[in-house]
Amino acid sequence: MNYGAADTVVAWIVSLFSGFLLPILLIGTIRKVKARLQNRVGPPIFQALFDLVKLFRKKQTVSSTVSWIFKWNGAINLSVMLLLALSVPWLCYKPVSLGADLFFVLYLLALSRFSTVLAAMDAGSAFGAFGASREVTISTLVEPALVLALASIGILTQSSDLDAIFSFSNAALSNTSGIWLLVGTAVILAGLVELSRMPVDDPTTHLELTMVHEAMILECSGPNLAMLECSQLLRMAILFGLSAQCFLHSIPCVWTMTIVSQGIIHVILMFVIASCVATFESVAVKLQWRKVPEFIAYCLTMSLIAGLIAVGGSLVK
Amino acid sequence: MKVDSVEISVDARANKLRALLNDDGGRLGLITSIDGQQLVTLVLNTTAGTASAWTSRVDGDTYHSLSTVIPQSHWYERTVWDLFGLKPKSHPRLKHNLLHEPYSASVIPLRTGAIAPGGDNHRQYHHLEVKGDGVYEIPVGPIHAGIIEPGHFRFSCLGEIILNLEIRLGYVHRGIEKRLTEVSWRKARFIAESAASDSGAAYALAHAVAIESIFGVEPSLRADYLRSLTLEIERVAMHIADLGGIAGDIGFLAIASSMARLRGDALALGELLTGSRFQRFFVCPGGVVHDPSPKSLLQIRTRAIKLRKDLVSVIDMFLSNQVACDRMQRVGRVSNKLAADFGLVGVAGRASGIKYDARMHFHHGAYLELNPKVAWTEQGDVFARVRVRIDELARSLELIDEILERLPSGSSLLDFPDRLPSNQIGVGIVEAHRGELIHLVFTNAEGHVSRYAIKDPSVNNWTALAIAVRNNLVADFPLCNKSFSLSYSGHDL
């Protein structure tokens, strides 16, 4: 993509603005929709931002037994997520091209999780340890699904670079709505698991014994917790963004539009996804731990189908 | 209800009690002492609707434990050890219930007369150690993340499976039983009804029935009907709250928030009747404090009908969600045998096939006349407890309608003399929303209350929770816990 200097400045401003604002607005939307569905007024849409500001201003309590792993966990997570936010094409416009190989992206996601898991065990509490063990179990299951989903479009575009995959440059792909829909759904299902949301984990629960992600960060406080929350919000925006990209690509007429209209439709799609997730979370029931693999299996099946279609399609060619 | 007093030797209790429990309709009410010189075993005959108190003199500080033959007595024996210093020999797991390590061993709060020198040693407490490869412990509480009462749970786990759960209570022990012997009986009702605030109406009623049985007087029929009304309103409100809590624990937020709203509607019925959403200061010995106006009674009736309609749609949505039902099935099962052995009461007992509802057997309120049907099932899992609650909710709302339909006229309050009759035993047995609640009162020669013993339904059912979660997933504990809906303050007193 080649833009002029003015375009680059605009792209920078828009990206920074949306990178900062979208994660907050997305979680705000989810909470608001959930609240409205339960006949509650719900928190203000910017509540996540207020919470982050509050946490950053708070003093940190650190157990005397923890090592540097625990103390640096927030910073590591946030830097990984910022790097991802810059390199992954989760929005339609991107100021820099760092290159976003899909394996590089997936293993950056894994790196942040690895760091959180180590930090959880570092604190030495029973909750942290079983939260970590559950997180690792879930992520081993969901990782293949996510890899396979993104790889299946990679097969079609003959590239593992996400920038190339989502560039709208390969017009031959504009008629493959089926794959894009499958991949988009697989990414959002894997995203629910990855983001520790229902039906695998309940982000609103106060019951330590049932937690997965929250159990791992129980010991964190102050700026450390704020950075973890930030990176969790970014992770959500990136995954919703990727999935919205897939849905966007599944609409043939979008391919010929200008980048501004694509961007606007894309952001609308992200909020539609957020509202769907919120609706689902209001009426869904958290799965029993033994049933979690079944849910991930749905997602894996979708990725497999997409992968098979892609392989079949490229063989025919 | 009059209580027969029977003298029996300590060691003869085991055989007699076992024979009684094997009989149809025999139940162990509670085991306690008056001043540490004797053991009192309250046994109930549900067929005849009578109770008798077996008094057994204890020489010295020890006696043979019943727990090995009658498992349900294990918790009472631990409490008696704490409060009276009577130590049961060969008790399988003798631990302190109410008084924790900071208390010295010589502190024996309810014992009068000769106190054995206990020394200044502090009390000891050891958790059950589960050994083996990969077994680890999770300590939870006594301070919890939600706004709930304090209790300590020690899980011994293998991976995600609970091998053993040890429950430790007593963090909110306030000495209510002792305080109830110190104040005049006219003031006692305020303490009795605030002992466990979510069962205020039931506690006030059990207290009133116990005091009335000491005076040997029964309240007017109108008072009985009004008492049933307040108890049913409390049951409706608490069952709704518990169902909402269970829905919340499985993450079914739509149901949880609907139930929270409907619970408010149910509490509003209580406010219309008594002027207090938690139905305080209404039931008193002799009847009820004030007679509600016909206008508010009419309003209660129409609102109860509306509540019933609103509930139907929410419950339909709850039960028609297959994932939700599946989530609750086969989790936290208590078998019928264990439920009988440990004397489970209330919803927990009836979900495991124990067809016992104190409303059917013992005089309190107008139940013997209204004759409500018992809701029960045999599966014994979380879903069974949910279904029993749902059935009881429907029946309680019907009952409210029936009470208001048949409400007799007349006075609703009798007056009693200031002095209680001497050397009497009074008992109040009430089906609270958690199950059988017993207040047992002894008066001495001067007409003062010498011992006031309370048995909250949770005393029976806390053990059931420990049994139910065995071999279940760690992550299922909160759901099991909520399905039993146990009271900490009711146990600790």
GROMACS .gro file of N, CA and C in nm, chain A residues 34-35 37-40 125-127 129-131 133-135 137 198-199 202-211 218 278-291 294, chain B residues 136-141 143-148 155 160-161 248-255 257-258 261 317 321 323-324 326-327 330-331 471-479 482:
model
  264
   34LYS      N    1  -2.482  -0.604   2.794
   34LYS     CA    2  -2.515  -0.704   2.895
   34LYS      C    3  -2.606  -0.646   3.001
   35ALA      N    4  -2.572  -0.526   3.045
   35ALA     CA    5  -2.652  -0.463   3.150
   35ALA      C    6  -2.793  -0.435   3.101
   37LEU      N    7  -2.957  -0.586   2.870
   37LEU     CA    8  -3.031  -0.712   2.855
   37LEU      C    9  -3.079  -0.765   2.990
   38GLN      N   10  -3.012  -0.722   3.097
   38GLN     CA   11  -3.056  -0.766   3.229
   38GLN      C   12  -3.140  -0.659   3.298
   39ASN      N   13  -3.189  -0.562   3.223
   39ASN     CA   14  -3.268  -0.454   3.280
   39ASN      C   15  -3.191  -0.367   3.377
   40ARG      N   16  -3.060  -0.359   3.360
   40ARG     CA   17  -2.981  -0.269   3.443
   40ARG      C   18  -2.938  -0.150   3.357
  125SER      N   19   0.043  -1.878   4.514
  125SER     CA   20  -0.086  -1.908   4.574
  125SER      C   21  -0.151  -2.023   4.499
  126ALA      N   22  -0.237  -2.096   4.571
  126ALA     CA   23  -0.301  -2.212   4.508
  126ALA      C   24  -0.386  -2.169   4.390
  127PHE      N   25  -0.452  -2.053   4.402
  127PHE     CA   26  -0.538  -2.007   4.293
  127PHE      C   27  -0.458  -1.980   4.167
  129ALA      N   28  -0.177  -2.107   4.078
  129ALA     CA   29  -0.127  -2.230   4.018
  129ALA      C   30  -0.235  -2.302   3.940
  130PHE      N   31  -0.358  -2.314   3.997
  130PHE     CA   32  -0.456  -2.389   3.918
  130PHE      C   33  -0.512  -2.305   3.804
  131GLY      N   34  -0.512  -2.172   3.822
  131GLY     CA   35  -0.550  -2.086   3.710
  131GLY      C   36  -0.454  -2.106   3.595
  133SER      N   37  -0.264  -2.366   3.538
  133SER     CA   38  -0.276  -2.500   3.480
  133SER      C   39  -0.397  -2.506   3.386
  134ARG      N   40  -0.508  -2.441   3.425
  134ARG     CA   41  -0.627  -2.439   3.338
  134ARG      C   42  -0.599  -2.361   3.211
  135GLU      N   43  -0.531  -2.247   3.226
  135GLU     CA   44  -0.503  -2.162   3.110
  135GLU      C   45  -0.420  -2.239   3.007
  137THR      N   46  -0.393  -2.563   2.971
  137THR     CA   47  -0.474  -2.669   2.911
  137THR      C   48  -0.560  -2.612   2.798
  198MET      N   49  -1.709  -1.605   2.838
  198MET     CA   50  -1.805  -1.715   2.838
  198MET      C   51  -1.797  -1.788   2.704
  199PRO      N   52  -1.827  -1.914   2.695
  199PRO     CA   53  -1.874  -2.004   2.800
  199PRO      C   54  -1.761  -2.080   2.870
  202ASP      N   55  -1.584  -1.711   3.314
  202ASP     CA   56  -1.680  -1.605   3.337
  202ASP      C   57  -1.604  -1.483   3.391
  203PRO      N   58  -1.589  -1.378   3.308
  203PRO     CA   59  -1.506  -1.266   3.352
  203PRO      C   60  -1.569  -1.187   3.467
  204THR      N   61  -1.699  -1.206   3.494
  204THR     CA   62  -1.762  -1.126   3.598
  204THR      C   63  -1.769  -1.198   3.732
  205THR      N   64  -1.724  -1.322   3.739
  205THR     CA   65  -1.745  -1.398   3.862
  205THR      C   66  -1.651  -1.351   3.973
  206HIS      N   67  -1.695  -1.370   4.097
  206HIS     CA   68  -1.605  -1.343   4.209
  206HIS      C   69  -1.559  -1.474   4.272
  207LEU      N   70  -1.598  -1.588   4.212
  207LEU     CA   71  -1.569  -1.717   4.272
  207LEU      C   72  -1.433  -1.767   4.224
  208GLU      N   73  -1.334  -1.757   4.311
  208GLU     CA   74  -1.197  -1.790   4.272
  208GLU      C   75  -1.185  -1.931   4.216
  209LEU      N   76  -1.263  -2.023   4.275
  209LEU     CA   77  -1.245  -2.163   4.238
  209LEU      C   78  -1.287  -2.192   4.095
  210THR      N   79  -1.369  -2.104   4.036
  210THR     CA   80  -1.415  -2.130   3.900
  210THR      C   81  -1.336  -2.050   3.796
  211MET      N   82  -1.243  -1.966   3.842
  211MET     CA   83  -1.177  -1.875   3.748
  211MET      C   84  -1.069  -1.943   3.667
  218LEU      N   85  -0.492  -1.274   4.030
  218LEU     CA   86  -0.548  -1.235   4.160
  218LEU      C   87  -0.447  -1.157   4.244
  278ALA      N   88  -2.194  -1.000   2.376
  278ALA     CA   89  -2.265  -0.961   2.498
  278ALA      C   90  -2.398  -1.033   2.508
  279THR      N   91  -2.470  -1.042   2.396
  279THR     CA   92  -2.599  -1.111   2.397
  279THR      C   93  -2.581  -1.258   2.430
  280PHE      N   94  -2.480  -1.317   2.366
  280PHE     CA   95  -2.451  -1.458   2.392
  280PHE      C   96  -2.419  -1.480   2.540
  281GLU      N   97  -2.339  -1.390   2.596
  281GLU     CA   98  -2.298  -1.408   2.736
  281GLU      C   99  -2.414  -1.394   2.834
  282SER      N  100  -2.519  -1.321   2.793
  282SER     CA  101  -2.632  -1.304   2.884
  282SER      C  102  -2.718  -1.429   2.892
  283VAL      N  103  -2.726  -1.503   2.783
  283VAL     CA  104  -2.815  -1.619   2.784
  283VAL      C  105  -2.739  -1.751   2.788
  284ALA      N  106  -2.606  -1.745   2.777
  284ALA     CA  107  -2.529  -1.869   2.777
  284ALA      C  108  -2.503  -1.912   2.920
  285VAL      N  109  -2.469  -2.037   2.935
  285VAL     CA  110  -2.435  -2.093   3.064
  285VAL      C  111  -2.289  -2.131   3.059
  286LYS      N  112  -2.217  -2.104   3.166
  286LYS     CA  113  -2.076  -2.140   3.166
  286LYS      C  114  -2.064  -2.292   3.164
  287LEU      N  115  -1.979  -2.341   3.075
  287LEU     CA  116  -1.966  -2.485   3.059
  287LEU      C  117  -1.892  -2.546   3.177
  288GLN      N  118  -1.928  -2.671   3.205
  288GLN     CA  119  -1.849  -2.743   3.304
  288GLN      C  120  -1.710  -2.765   3.247
  289TRP      N  121  -1.611  -2.769   3.334
  289TRP     CA  122  -1.472  -2.779   3.291
  289TRP      C  123  -1.450  -2.894   3.194
  290ARG      N  124  -1.520  -3.007   3.217
  290ARG     CA  125  -1.502  -3.125   3.131
  290ARG      C  126  -1.557  -3.101   2.990
  291LYS      N  127  -1.650  -3.005   2.976
  291LYS     CA  128  -1.714  -2.983   2.847
  291LYS      C  129  -1.640  -2.880   2.762
  294GLU      N  130  -1.516  -2.979   2.421
  294GLU     CA  131  -1.621  -2.994   2.320
  294GLU      C  132  -1.646  -2.862   2.248
  453TYR      N  133  -0.271  -3.176   4.645
  453TYR     CA  134  -0.238  -3.043   4.695
  453TYR      C  135  -0.358  -2.982   4.765
  454GLU      N  136  -0.333  -2.880   4.844
  454GLU     CA  137  -0.440  -2.819   4.922
  454GLU      C  138  -0.473  -2.680   4.870
  455ILE      N  139  -0.601  -2.646   4.867
  455ILE     CA  140  -0.641  -2.509   4.838
  455ILE      C  141  -0.713  -2.456   4.961
  456PRO      N  142  -0.656  -2.357   5.027
  456PRO     CA  143  -0.730  -2.294   5.136
  456PRO      C  144  -0.815  -2.180   5.083
  457VAL      N  145  -0.942  -2.177   5.118
  457VAL     CA  146  -1.031  -2.069   5.074
  457VAL      C  147  -1.098  -2.008   5.196
  458GLY      N  148  -1.093  -1.879   5.209
  458GLY     CA  149  -1.159  -1.811   5.319
  458GLY      C  150  -1.070  -1.806   5.441
  460ILE      N  151  -1.211  -1.513   5.465
  460ILE     CA  152  -1.258  -1.393   5.398
  460ILE      C  153  -1.276  -1.425   5.251
  461HIS      N  154  -1.396  -1.403   5.198
  461HIS     CA  155  -1.424  -1.441   5.060
  461HIS      C  156  -1.432  -1.318   4.971
  462ALA      N  157  -1.433  -1.344   4.840
  462ALA     CA  158  -1.434  -1.234   4.745
  462ALA      C  159  -1.569  -1.166   4.736
  463GLY      N  160  -1.677  -1.240   4.755
  463GLY     CA  161  -1.809  -1.180   4.749
  463GLY      C  162  -1.851  -1.131   4.887
  464ILE      N  163  -1.970  -1.072   4.893
  464ILE     CA  164  -2.020  -1.028   5.022
  464ILE      C  165  -2.096  -1.145   5.083
  465ILE      N  166  -2.022  -1.235   5.143
  465ILE     CA  167  -2.084  -1.347   5.212
  465ILE      C  168  -2.021  -1.359   5.348
  472PHE      N  169  -0.961  -2.753   5.078
  472PHE     CA  170  -0.979  -2.857   4.977
  472PHE      C  171  -0.850  -2.937   4.964
  477GLU      N  172  -0.795  -3.155   3.918
  477GLU     CA  173  -0.917  -3.075   3.931
  477GLU      C  174  -1.022  -3.145   4.018
  478ILE      N  175  -0.986  -3.258   4.078
  478ILE     CA  176  -1.084  -3.335   4.154
  478ILE      C  177  -1.068  -3.309   4.304
  565GLY      N  178  -2.666  -1.752   3.877
  565GLY     CA  179  -2.546  -1.669   3.869
  565GLY      C  180  -2.419  -1.751   3.870
  566ASP      N  181  -2.419  -1.857   3.950
  566ASP     CA  182  -2.297  -1.938   3.961
  566ASP      C  183  -2.269  -2.018   3.834
  567ILE      N  184  -2.373  -2.049   3.756
  567ILE     CA  185  -2.344  -2.115   3.629
  567ILE      C  186  -2.334  -2.011   3.518
  568GLY      N  187  -2.334  -1.884   3.555
  568GLY     CA  188  -2.313  -1.778   3.457
  568GLY      C  189  -2.436  -1.744   3.375
  569PHE      N  190  -2.554  -1.786   3.422
  569PHE     CA  191  -2.679  -1.758   3.350
  569PHE      C  192  -2.733  -1.625   3.401
  570LEU      N  193  -2.676  -1.516   3.346
  570LEU     CA  194  -2.699  -1.385   3.407
  570LEU      C  195  -2.842  -1.335   3.388
  571ALA      N  196  -2.905  -1.375   3.276
  571ALA     CA  197  -3.041  -1.328   3.252
  571ALA      C  198  -3.132  -1.374   3.365
  572ILE      N  199  -3.118  -1.501   3.405
  572ILE     CA  200  -3.202  -1.554   3.513
  572ILE      C  201  -3.163  -1.491   3.646
  574SER      N  202  -3.043  -1.202   3.716
  574SER     CA  203  -3.091  -1.067   3.741
  574SER      C  204  -3.243  -1.062   3.750
  575SER      N  205  -3.313  -1.149   3.675
  575SER     CA  206  -3.459  -1.153   3.689
  575SER      C  207  -3.498  -1.197   3.830
  578ARG      N  208  -3.463  -0.927   4.085
  578ARG     CA  209  -3.575  -0.833   4.082
  578ARG      C  210  -3.698  -0.894   4.151
  634MET      N  211  -3.795  -2.022   3.133
  634MET     CA  212  -3.673  -1.991   3.056
  634MET      C  213  -3.553  -2.064   3.116
  638ASN      N  214  -3.357  -2.421   2.918
  638ASN     CA  215  -3.220  -2.414   2.868
  638ASN      C  216  -3.150  -2.547   2.897
  640VAL      N  217  -2.856  -2.661   2.825
  640VAL     CA  218  -2.719  -2.656   2.875
  640VAL      C  219  -2.720  -2.627   3.025
  641ALA      N  220  -2.810  -2.539   3.067
  641ALA     CA  221  -2.818  -2.506   3.209
  641ALA      C  222  -2.858  -2.629   3.290
  643ASP      N  223  -2.830  -2.943   3.207
  643ASP     CA  224  -2.721  -3.042   3.202
  643ASP      C  225  -2.609  -3.003   3.295
  644ARG      N  226  -2.585  -2.872   3.305
  644ARG     CA  227  -2.478  -2.822   3.390
  644ARG      C  228  -2.501  -2.859   3.537
  647ARG      N  229  -2.607  -3.437   3.782
  647ARG     CA  230  -2.494  -3.523   3.819
  647ARG      C  231  -2.382  -3.447   3.889
  648VAL      N  232  -2.411  -3.330   3.941
  648VAL     CA  233  -2.311  -3.253   4.014
  648VAL      C  234  -2.354  -3.247   4.160
  788ASN      N  235  -1.509  -3.598   4.514
  788ASN     CA  236  -1.493  -3.652   4.378
  788ASN      C  237  -1.560  -3.567   4.271
  789ASN      N  238  -1.597  -3.445   4.305
  789ASN     CA  239  -1.646  -3.351   4.204
  789ASN      C  240  -1.531  -3.260   4.163
  790LEU      N  241  -1.556  -3.177   4.061
  790LEU     CA  242  -1.453  -3.084   4.017
  790LEU      C  243  -1.442  -2.966   4.113
  791VAL      N  244  -1.320  -2.916   4.129
  791VAL     CA  245  -1.298  -2.799   4.214
  791VAL      C  246  -1.389  -2.684   4.169
  792ALA      N  247  -1.398  -2.667   4.035
  792ALA     CA  248  -1.472  -2.554   3.982
  792ALA      C  249  -1.622  -2.569   4.006
  793ASP      N  250  -1.668  -2.687   4.047
  793ASP     CA  251  -1.810  -2.705   4.073
  793ASP      C  252  -1.847  -2.676   4.217
  794PHE      N  253  -1.747  -2.653   4.301
  794PHE     CA  254  -1.778  -2.630   4.443
  794PHE      C  255  -1.875  -2.514   4.466
  795PRO      N  256  -1.849  -2.396   4.405
  795PRO     CA  257  -1.941  -2.285   4.434
  795PRO      C  258  -2.086  -2.318   4.399
  796LEU      N  259  -2.105  -2.393   4.292
  796LEU     CA  260  -2.241  -2.430   4.251
  796LEU      C  261  -2.305  -2.521   4.356
  799LYS      N  262  -2.386  -2.321   4.668
  799LYS     CA  263  -2.505  -2.238   4.654
  799LYS      C  264  -2.631  -2.323   4.655
   0.00000   0.00000   0.00000
